[in-house]
Amino acid sequence: MSLHYLPPVKPSAIALGTIFNHGVELAVLSPLFGQTYQRAKIANTKEEFIRSKEASGAAVAWGTSLVGSALQAYGVGALINATGTLSYKGAAYLGSLIFLATSAPTYLTQLFTEKRAADTVAVSVLAKVVETLGLSVFLTWWGTRTNHFE
């Protein structure tokens, strides 16, 4: 496979999209980091905390969230470019389609099959809507094309 088939996306759009998405992810993961911070304060030494399972788990969660955010920012930017989306309305439609294709089945399963609490699922849905619809509108506002004359 040649890299020529991957649509180009403006690097600043990928960077800002990564920050946008990572901020949303951190808001969702903040309870994990809050517990880890409390354990760090209780630990006797920094070395003791760094060797703990909580620190390594938090570092892995943060790292995978960052990489996932960057990949999602590129993917959404590439879709915006490939579809020729120029308006916020089009970006909102595209973000909604991304949400429906990637996340809606999971949330329906959580609600109706697994019988999870609706408020817990609603918070997760809201975060995912911001990640998909919000990211596509944000990237459309910033601009994703490397050459505006194409």
PDB file of N, CA and C in Angstrom, residues 27-116:
ATOM      1  N   ALA A  27     -11.413  14.585  30.172  1.00  0.00           N
ATOM      2  CA  ALA A  27     -12.594  14.877  30.990  1.00  0.00           C
ATOM      3  C   ALA A  27     -13.295  13.580  31.388  1.00  0.00           C
ATOM      4  N   VAL A  28     -13.314  12.610  30.474  1.00  0.00           N
ATOM      5  CA  VAL A  28     -13.938  11.322  30.768  1.00  0.00           C
ATOM      6  C   VAL A  28     -13.050  10.503  31.709  1.00  0.00           C
ATOM      7  N   LEU A  29     -11.726  10.573  31.511  1.00  0.00           N
ATOM      8  CA  LEU A  29     -10.796   9.790  32.320  1.00  0.00           C
ATOM      9  C   LEU A  29     -10.400  10.468  33.628  1.00  0.00           C
ATOM     10  N   SER A  30     -10.873  11.685  33.873  1.00  0.00           N
ATOM     11  CA  SER A  30     -10.445  12.425  35.065  1.00  0.00           C
ATOM     12  C   SER A  30     -10.681  11.677  36.378  1.00  0.00           C
ATOM     13  N   PRO A  31     -11.732  10.891  36.539  1.00  0.00           N
ATOM     14  CA  PRO A  31     -11.841  10.132  37.788  1.00  0.00           C
ATOM     15  C   PRO A  31     -10.659   9.188  38.015  1.00  0.00           C
ATOM     16  N   LEU A  32     -10.169   8.562  36.956  1.00  0.00           N
ATOM     17  CA  LEU A  32      -9.003   7.683  37.072  1.00  0.00           C
ATOM     18  C   LEU A  32      -7.783   8.484  37.513  1.00  0.00           C
ATOM     19  N   PHE A  33      -7.566   9.640  36.888  1.00  0.00           N
ATOM     20  CA  PHE A  33      -6.405  10.447  37.234  1.00  0.00           C
ATOM     21  C   PHE A  33      -6.546  11.068  38.614  1.00  0.00           C
ATOM     22  N   GLY A  34      -7.764  11.385  39.025  1.00  0.00           N
ATOM     23  CA  GLY A  34      -7.983  11.926  40.359  1.00  0.00           C
ATOM     24  C   GLY A  34      -7.624  10.924  41.443  1.00  0.00           C
ATOM     25  N   GLN A  35      -8.024   9.671  41.250  1.00  0.00           N
ATOM     26  CA  GLN A  35      -7.679   8.624  42.207  1.00  0.00           C
ATOM     27  C   GLN A  35      -6.172   8.402  42.220  1.00  0.00           C
ATOM     28  N   THR A  36      -5.546   8.438  41.070  1.00  0.00           N
ATOM     29  CA  THR A  36      -4.107   8.237  40.989  1.00  0.00           C
ATOM     30  C   THR A  36      -3.372   9.375  41.693  1.00  0.00           C
ATOM     31  N   TYR A  37      -3.857  10.597  41.532  1.00  0.00           N
ATOM     32  CA  TYR A  37      -3.237  11.744  42.192  1.00  0.00           C
ATOM     33  C   TYR A  37      -3.341  11.618  43.709  1.00  0.00           C
ATOM     34  N   GLN A  38      -4.481  11.180  44.197  1.00  0.00           N
ATOM     35  CA  GLN A  38      -4.642  11.001  45.646  1.00  0.00           C
ATOM     36  C   GLN A  38      -3.683   9.940  46.173  1.00  0.00           C
ATOM     37  N   ARG A  39      -3.487   8.867  45.438  1.00  0.00           N
ATOM     38  CA  ARG A  39      -2.553   7.814  45.862  1.00  0.00           C
ATOM     39  C   ARG A  39      -1.119   8.324  45.835  1.00  0.00           C
ATOM     40  N   ALA A  40      -0.815   9.207  44.885  1.00  0.00           N
ATOM     41  CA  ALA A  40       0.537   9.773  44.816  1.00  0.00           C
ATOM     42  C   ALA A  40       0.817  10.630  46.040  1.00  0.00           C
ATOM     43  N   LYS A  41      -0.179  11.364  46.505  1.00  0.00           N
ATOM     44  CA  LYS A  41       0.003  12.193  47.696  1.00  0.00           C
ATOM     45  C   LYS A  41       0.201  11.337  48.939  1.00  0.00           C
ATOM     46  N   ILE A  42      -0.445  10.171  48.970  1.00  0.00           N
ATOM     47  CA  ILE A  42      -0.343   9.289  50.131  1.00  0.00           C
ATOM     48  C   ILE A  42       0.985   8.529  50.136  1.00  0.00           C
ATOM     49  N   ALA A  43       1.542   8.229  48.959  1.00  0.00           N
ATOM     50  CA  ALA A  43       2.782   7.451  48.865  1.00  0.00           C
ATOM     51  C   ALA A  43       3.906   8.166  49.602  1.00  0.00           C
ATOM     52  N   ASN A  44       4.782   7.383  50.199  1.00  0.00           N
ATOM     53  CA  ASN A  44       5.877   7.949  50.988  1.00  0.00           C
ATOM     54  C   ASN A  44       6.902   8.670  50.123  1.00  0.00           C
ATOM     55  N   THR A  45       7.249   8.104  48.998  1.00  0.00           N
ATOM     56  CA  THR A  45       8.262   8.715  48.136  1.00  0.00           C
ATOM     57  C   THR A  45       7.790   8.712  46.692  1.00  0.00           C
ATOM     58  N   LYS A  46       8.443   9.551  45.893  1.00  0.00           N
ATOM     59  CA  LYS A  46       8.116   9.586  44.475  1.00  0.00           C
ATOM     60  C   LYS A  46       8.459   8.263  43.807  1.00  0.00           C
ATOM     61  N   GLU A  47       9.574   7.668  44.202  1.00  0.00           N
ATOM     62  CA  GLU A  47      10.006   6.412  43.602  1.00  0.00           C
ATOM     63  C   GLU A  47       8.993   5.304  43.869  1.00  0.00           C
ATOM     64  N   GLU A  48       8.445   5.295  45.070  1.00  0.00           N
ATOM     65  CA  GLU A  48       7.441   4.287  45.426  1.00  0.00           C
ATOM     66  C   GLU A  48       6.203   4.433  44.553  1.00  0.00           C
ATOM     67  N   PHE A  49       5.789   5.659  44.319  1.00  0.00           N
ATOM     68  CA  PHE A  49       4.602   5.891  43.496  1.00  0.00           C
ATOM     69  C   PHE A  49       4.866   5.531  42.032  1.00  0.00           C
ATOM     70  N   ILE A  50       6.046   5.896  41.531  1.00  0.00           N
ATOM     71  CA  ILE A  50       6.355   5.643  40.122  1.00  0.00           C
ATOM     72  C   ILE A  50       6.354   4.149  39.834  1.00  0.00           C
ATOM     73  N   ARG A  51       6.746   3.328  40.787  1.00  0.00           N
ATOM     74  CA  ARG A  51       6.772   1.877  40.595  1.00  0.00           C
ATOM     75  C   ARG A  51       5.393   1.241  40.796  1.00  0.00           C
ATOM     76  N   SER A  52       4.412   2.004  41.226  1.00  0.00           N
ATOM     77  CA  SER A  52       3.108   1.429  41.534  1.00  0.00           C
ATOM     78  C   SER A  52       2.305   1.114  40.279  1.00  0.00           C
ATOM     79  N   LYS A  53       1.300   0.253  40.441  1.00  0.00           N
ATOM     80  CA  LYS A  53       0.420  -0.121  39.336  1.00  0.00           C
ATOM     81  C   LYS A  53      -0.436   1.061  38.891  1.00  0.00           C
ATOM     82  N   GLU A  54      -0.815   1.917  39.840  1.00  0.00           N
ATOM     83  CA  GLU A  54      -1.667   3.058  39.492  1.00  0.00           C
ATOM     84  C   GLU A  54      -0.958   4.000  38.527  1.00  0.00           C
ATOM     85  N   ALA A  55       0.320   4.255  38.789  1.00  0.00           N
ATOM     86  CA  ALA A  55       1.067   5.161  37.925  1.00  0.00           C
ATOM     87  C   ALA A  55       1.218   4.590  36.524  1.00  0.00           C
ATOM     88  N   SER A  56       1.539   3.309  36.434  1.00  0.00           N
ATOM     89  CA  SER A  56       1.704   2.718  35.111  1.00  0.00           C
ATOM     90  C   SER A  56       0.367   2.651  34.380  1.00  0.00           C
ATOM     91  N   GLY A  57      -0.713   2.359  35.095  1.00  0.00           N
ATOM     92  CA  GLY A  57      -2.034   2.325  34.471  1.00  0.00           C
ATOM     93  C   GLY A  57      -2.461   3.690  33.962  1.00  0.00           C
ATOM     94  N   ALA A  58      -2.186   4.727  34.747  1.00  0.00           N
ATOM     95  CA  ALA A  58      -2.535   6.084  34.324  1.00  0.00           C
ATOM     96  C   ALA A  58      -1.702   6.508  33.123  1.00  0.00           C
ATOM     97  N   ALA A  59      -0.424   6.145  33.113  1.00  0.00           N
ATOM     98  CA  ALA A  59       0.444   6.493  31.986  1.00  0.00           C
ATOM     99  C   ALA A  59      -0.009   5.795  30.708  1.00  0.00           C
ATOM    100  N   VAL A  60      -0.397   4.534  30.815  1.00  0.00           N
ATOM    101  CA  VAL A  60      -0.882   3.797  29.643  1.00  0.00           C
ATOM    102  C   VAL A  60      -2.189   4.406  29.143  1.00  0.00           C
ATOM    103  N   ALA A  61      -3.095   4.729  30.061  1.00  0.00           N
ATOM    104  CA  ALA A  61      -4.374   5.337  29.665  1.00  0.00           C
ATOM    105  C   ALA A  61      -4.146   6.671  28.972  1.00  0.00           C
ATOM    106  N   TRP A  62      -3.240   7.484  29.499  1.00  0.00           N
ATOM    107  CA  TRP A  62      -2.962   8.790  28.919  1.00  0.00           C
ATOM    108  C   TRP A  62      -2.334   8.630  27.539  1.00  0.00           C
ATOM    109  N   GLY A  63      -1.366   7.724  27.419  1.00  0.00           N
ATOM    110  CA  GLY A  63      -0.678   7.525  26.139  1.00  0.00           C
ATOM    111  C   GLY A  63      -1.590   6.990  25.055  1.00  0.00           C
ATOM    112  N   THR A  64      -2.393   5.995  25.388  1.00  0.00           N
ATOM    113  CA  THR A  64      -3.299   5.440  24.375  1.00  0.00           C
ATOM    114  C   THR A  64      -4.377   6.450  23.995  1.00  0.00           C
ATOM    115  N   SER A  65      -4.805   7.256  24.950  1.00  0.00           N
ATOM    116  CA  SER A  65      -5.779   8.301  24.651  1.00  0.00           C
ATOM    117  C   SER A  65      -5.189   9.326  23.693  1.00  0.00           C
ATOM    118  N   LEU A  66      -3.938   9.686  23.901  1.00  0.00           N
ATOM    119  CA  LEU A  66      -3.281  10.670  23.034  1.00  0.00           C
ATOM    120  C   LEU A  66      -3.121  10.136  21.617  1.00  0.00           C
ATOM    121  N   VAL A  67      -2.659   8.913  21.486  1.00  0.00           N
ATOM    122  CA  VAL A  67      -2.487   8.307  20.151  1.00  0.00           C
ATOM    123  C   VAL A  67      -3.848   8.143  19.468  1.00  0.00           C
ATOM    124  N   GLY A  68      -4.835   7.669  20.211  1.00  0.00           N
ATOM    125  CA  GLY A  68      -6.175   7.525  19.642  1.00  0.00           C
ATOM    126  C   GLY A  68      -6.763   8.848  19.197  1.00  0.00           C
ATOM    127  N   SER A  69      -6.511   9.899  19.965  1.00  0.00           N
ATOM    128  CA  SER A  69      -7.001  11.234  19.604  1.00  0.00           C
ATOM    129  C   SER A  69      -6.356  11.714  18.312  1.00  0.00           C
ATOM    130  N   ALA A  70      -5.064  11.472  18.159  1.00  0.00           N
ATOM    131  CA  ALA A  70      -4.371  11.888  16.934  1.00  0.00           C
ATOM    132  C   ALA A  70      -4.893  11.125  15.722  1.00  0.00           C
ATOM    133  N   LEU A  71      -5.088   9.826  15.865  1.00  0.00           N
ATOM    134  CA  LEU A  71      -5.610   9.025  14.750  1.00  0.00           C
ATOM    135  C   LEU A  71      -7.030   9.450  14.385  1.00  0.00           C
ATOM    136  N   GLN A  72      -7.845   9.740  15.397  1.00  0.00           N
ATOM    137  CA  GLN A  72      -9.209  10.174  15.117  1.00  0.00           C
ATOM    138  C   GLN A  72      -9.212  11.544  14.445  1.00  0.00           C
ATOM    139  N   ALA A  73      -8.343  12.440  14.876  1.00  0.00           N
ATOM    140  CA  ALA A  73      -8.271  13.767  14.259  1.00  0.00           C
ATOM    141  C   ALA A  73      -7.870  13.647  12.785  1.00  0.00           C
ATOM    142  N   TYR A  74      -6.875  12.788  12.495  1.00  0.00           N
ATOM    143  CA  TYR A  74      -6.494  12.589  11.104  1.00  0.00           C
ATOM    144  C   TYR A  74      -7.652  11.983  10.308  1.00  0.00           C
ATOM    145  N   GLY A  75      -8.289  10.960  10.862  1.00  0.00           N
ATOM    146  CA  GLY A  75      -9.377  10.285  10.154  1.00  0.00           C
ATOM    147  C   GLY A  75     -10.531  11.214   9.822  1.00  0.00           C
ATOM    148  N   VAL A  76     -10.927  12.025  10.781  1.00  0.00           N
ATOM    149  CA  VAL A  76     -12.032  12.967  10.533  1.00  0.00           C
ATOM    150  C   VAL A  76     -11.599  14.024   9.523  1.00  0.00           C
ATOM    151  N   GLY A  77     -10.371  14.521   9.659  1.00  0.00           N
ATOM    152  CA  GLY A  77      -9.863  15.495   8.686  1.00  0.00           C
ATOM    153  C   GLY A  77      -9.801  14.919   7.286  1.00  0.00           C
ATOM    154  N   ALA A  78      -9.370  13.664   7.180  1.00  0.00           N
ATOM    155  CA  ALA A  78      -9.308  13.009   5.869  1.00  0.00           C
ATOM    156  C   ALA A  78     -10.710  12.845   5.277  1.00  0.00           C
ATOM    157  N   LEU A  79     -11.684  12.495   6.120  1.00  0.00           N
ATOM    158  CA  LEU A  79     -13.064  12.372   5.627  1.00  0.00           C
ATOM    159  C   LEU A  79     -13.620  13.720   5.185  1.00  0.00           C
ATOM    160  N   ILE A  80     -13.306  14.773   5.925  1.00  0.00           N
ATOM    161  CA  ILE A  80     -13.751  16.114   5.533  1.00  0.00           C
ATOM    162  C   ILE A  80     -13.185  16.457   4.159  1.00  0.00           C
ATOM    163  N   ASN A  81     -11.900  16.175   3.960  1.00  0.00           N
ATOM    164  CA  ASN A  81     -11.276  16.469   2.665  1.00  0.00           C
ATOM    165  C   ASN A  81     -11.812  15.578   1.555  1.00  0.00           C
ATOM    166  N   ALA A  82     -11.960  14.288   1.846  1.00  0.00           N
ATOM    167  CA  ALA A  82     -12.402  13.347   0.814  1.00  0.00           C
ATOM    168  C   ALA A  82     -13.835  13.606   0.380  1.00  0.00           C
ATOM    169  N   THR A  83     -14.678  14.062   1.296  1.00  0.00           N
ATOM    170  CA  THR A  83     -16.076  14.335   0.945  1.00  0.00           C
ATOM    171  C   THR A  83     -16.288  15.745   0.421  1.00  0.00           C
ATOM    172  N   GLY A  84     -15.276  16.591   0.523  1.00  0.00           N
ATOM    173  CA  GLY A  84     -15.408  17.970   0.052  1.00  0.00           C
ATOM    174  C   GLY A  84     -16.283  18.820   0.949  1.00  0.00           C
ATOM    175  N   THR A  85     -16.363  18.479   2.211  1.00  0.00           N
ATOM    176  CA  THR A  85     -17.201  19.220   3.161  1.00  0.00           C
ATOM    177  C   THR A  85     -16.605  20.602   3.404  1.00  0.00           C
ATOM    178  N   LEU A  86     -17.428  21.641   3.204  1.00  0.00           N
ATOM    179  CA  LEU A  86     -16.968  23.008   3.401  1.00  0.00           C
ATOM    180  C   LEU A  86     -17.793  23.767   4.435  1.00  0.00           C
ATOM    181  N   SER A  87     -19.032  23.339   4.670  1.00  0.00           N
ATOM    182  CA  SER A  87     -19.916  24.086   5.564  1.00  0.00           C
ATOM    183  C   SER A  87     -19.990  23.421   6.936  1.00  0.00           C
ATOM    184  N   TYR A  88     -20.415  24.217   7.915  1.00  0.00           N
ATOM    185  CA  TYR A  88     -20.594  23.669   9.267  1.00  0.00           C
ATOM    186  C   TYR A  88     -21.740  22.664   9.293  1.00  0.00           C
ATOM    187  N   LYS A  89     -22.767  22.923   8.483  1.00  0.00           N
ATOM    188  CA  LYS A  89     -23.900  22.001   8.406  1.00  0.00           C
ATOM    189  C   LYS A  89     -23.429  20.649   7.864  1.00  0.00           C
ATOM    190  N   GLY A  90     -22.626  20.676   6.815  1.00  0.00           N
ATOM    191  CA  GLY A  90     -22.077  19.440   6.263  1.00  0.00           C
ATOM    192  C   GLY A  90     -21.179  18.727   7.261  1.00  0.00           C
ATOM    193  N   ALA A  91     -20.393  19.508   8.016  1.00  0.00           N
ATOM    194  CA  ALA A  91     -19.517  18.923   9.035  1.00  0.00           C
ATOM    195  C   ALA A  91     -20.338  18.282  10.149  1.00  0.00           C
ATOM    196  N   ALA A  92     -21.448  18.920  10.508  1.00  0.00           N
ATOM    197  CA  ALA A  92     -22.315  18.352  11.546  1.00  0.00           C
ATOM    198  C   ALA A  92     -22.938  17.045  11.059  1.00  0.00           C
ATOM    199  N   TYR A  93     -23.354  17.007   9.797  1.00  0.00           N
ATOM    200  CA  TYR A  93     -23.887  15.764   9.228  1.00  0.00           C
ATOM    201  C   TYR A  93     -22.814  14.678   9.224  1.00  0.00           C
ATOM    202  N   LEU A  94     -21.614  15.035   8.802  1.00  0.00           N
ATOM    203  CA  LEU A  94     -20.525  14.062   8.743  1.00  0.00           C
ATOM    204  C   LEU A  94     -20.190  13.541  10.145  1.00  0.00           C
ATOM    205  N   GLY A  95     -20.109  14.442  11.120  1.00  0.00           N
ATOM    206  CA  GLY A  95     -19.849  14.025  12.499  1.00  0.00           C
ATOM    207  C   GLY A  95     -20.946  13.130  13.039  1.00  0.00           C
ATOM    208  N   SER A  96     -22.184  13.444  12.696  1.00  0.00           N
ATOM    209  CA  SER A  96     -23.308  12.600  13.126  1.00  0.00           C
ATOM    210  C   SER A  96     -23.232  11.211  12.511  1.00  0.00           C
ATOM    211  N   LEU A  97     -22.873  11.150  11.240  1.00  0.00           N
ATOM    212  CA  LEU A  97     -22.724   9.844  10.578  1.00  0.00           C
ATOM    213  C   LEU A  97     -21.591   9.036  11.206  1.00  0.00           C
ATOM    214  N   ILE A  98     -20.496   9.705  11.548  1.00  0.00           N
ATOM    215  CA  ILE A  98     -19.379   9.013  12.205  1.00  0.00           C
ATOM    216  C   ILE A  98     -19.852   8.458  13.547  1.00  0.00           C
ATOM    217  N   PHE A  99     -20.597   9.266  14.309  1.00  0.00           N
ATOM    218  CA  PHE A  99     -21.120   8.815  15.596  1.00  0.00           C
ATOM    219  C   PHE A  99     -22.042   7.615  15.421  1.00  0.00           C
ATOM    220  N   LEU A 100     -22.986   7.732  14.483  1.00  0.00           N
ATOM    221  CA  LEU A 100     -23.943   6.643  14.273  1.00  0.00           C
ATOM    222  C   LEU A 100     -23.265   5.360  13.814  1.00  0.00           C
ATOM    223  N   ALA A 101     -22.236   5.493  12.985  1.00  0.00           N
ATOM    224  CA  ALA A 101     -21.564   4.302  12.469  1.00  0.00           C
ATOM    225  C   ALA A 101     -20.649   3.648  13.492  1.00  0.00           C
ATOM    226  N   THR A 102     -20.046   4.434  14.362  1.00  0.00           N
ATOM    227  CA  THR A 102     -19.032   3.877  15.264  1.00  0.00           C
ATOM    228  C   THR A 102     -19.520   3.627  16.673  1.00  0.00           C
ATOM    229  N   SER A 103     -20.469   4.409  17.162  1.00  0.00           N
ATOM    230  CA  SER A 103     -20.800   4.347  18.585  1.00  0.00           C
ATOM    231  C   SER A 103     -22.235   3.986  18.917  1.00  0.00           C
ATOM    232  N   ALA A 104     -23.170   4.355  18.086  1.00  0.00           N
ATOM    233  CA  ALA A 104     -24.576   4.132  18.408  1.00  0.00           C
ATOM    234  C   ALA A 104     -24.904   2.677  18.720  1.00  0.00           C
ATOM    235  N   PRO A 105     -24.399   1.704  17.952  1.00  0.00           N
ATOM    236  CA  PRO A 105     -24.726   0.310  18.292  1.00  0.00           C
ATOM    237  C   PRO A 105     -24.256  -0.092  19.700  1.00  0.00           C
ATOM    238  N   THR A 106     -23.099   0.404  20.097  1.00  0.00           N
ATOM    239  CA  THR A 106     -22.578   0.093  21.434  1.00  0.00           C
ATOM    240  C   THR A 106     -23.502   0.629  22.513  1.00  0.00           C
ATOM    241  N   TYR A 107     -23.976   1.855  22.338  1.00  0.00           N
ATOM    242  CA  TYR A 107     -24.833   2.459  23.355  1.00  0.00           C
ATOM    243  C   TYR A 107     -26.205   1.800  23.405  1.00  0.00           C
ATOM    244  N   LEU A 108     -26.720   1.401  22.256  1.00  0.00           N
ATOM    245  CA  LEU A 108     -27.998   0.680  22.252  1.00  0.00           C
ATOM    246  C   LEU A 108     -27.866  -0.655  22.974  1.00  0.00           C
ATOM    247  N   THR A 109     -26.748  -1.337  22.753  1.00  0.00           N
ATOM    248  CA  THR A 109     -26.492  -2.603  23.449  1.00  0.00           C
ATOM    249  C   THR A 109     -26.391  -2.378  24.958  1.00  0.00           C
ATOM    250  N   GLN A 110     -25.681  -1.320  25.351  1.00  0.00           N
ATOM    251  CA  GLN A 110     -25.538  -1.028  26.779  1.00  0.00           C
ATOM    252  C   GLN A 110     -26.886  -0.747  27.433  1.00  0.00           C
ATOM    253  N   LEU A 111     -27.757  -0.040  26.733  1.00  0.00           N
ATOM    254  CA  LEU A 111     -29.061   0.309  27.306  1.00  0.00           C
ATOM    255  C   LEU A 111     -30.027  -0.864  27.345  1.00  0.00           C
ATOM    256  N   PHE A 112     -30.155  -1.577  26.225  1.00  0.00           N
ATOM    257  CA  PHE A 112     -31.227  -2.558  26.114  1.00  0.00           C
ATOM    258  C   PHE A 112     -30.809  -3.991  26.423  1.00  0.00           C
ATOM    259  N   THR A 113     -29.576  -4.349  26.128  1.00  0.00           N
ATOM    260  CA  THR A 113     -29.136  -5.718  26.387  1.00  0.00           C
ATOM    261  C   THR A 113     -28.479  -5.840  27.755  1.00  0.00           C
ATOM    262  N   GLU A 114     -27.541  -4.950  28.028  1.00  0.00           N
ATOM    263  CA  GLU A 114     -26.810  -5.005  29.291  1.00  0.00           C
ATOM    264  C   GLU A 114     -27.555  -4.326  30.444  1.00  0.00           C
ATOM    265  N   LYS A 115     -28.598  -3.565  30.114  1.00  0.00           N
ATOM    266  CA  LYS A 115     -29.434  -2.864  31.106  1.00  0.00           C
ATOM    267  C   LYS A 115     -28.609  -1.954  32.018  1.00  0.00           C
ATOM    268  N   ARG A 116     -27.669  -1.199  31.426  1.00  0.00           N
ATOM    269  CA  ARG A 116     -26.881  -0.252  32.203  1.00  0.00           C
ATOM    270  C   ARG A 116     -27.726   0.968  32.532  1.00  0.00           C
TER     271      ARG A 116
END
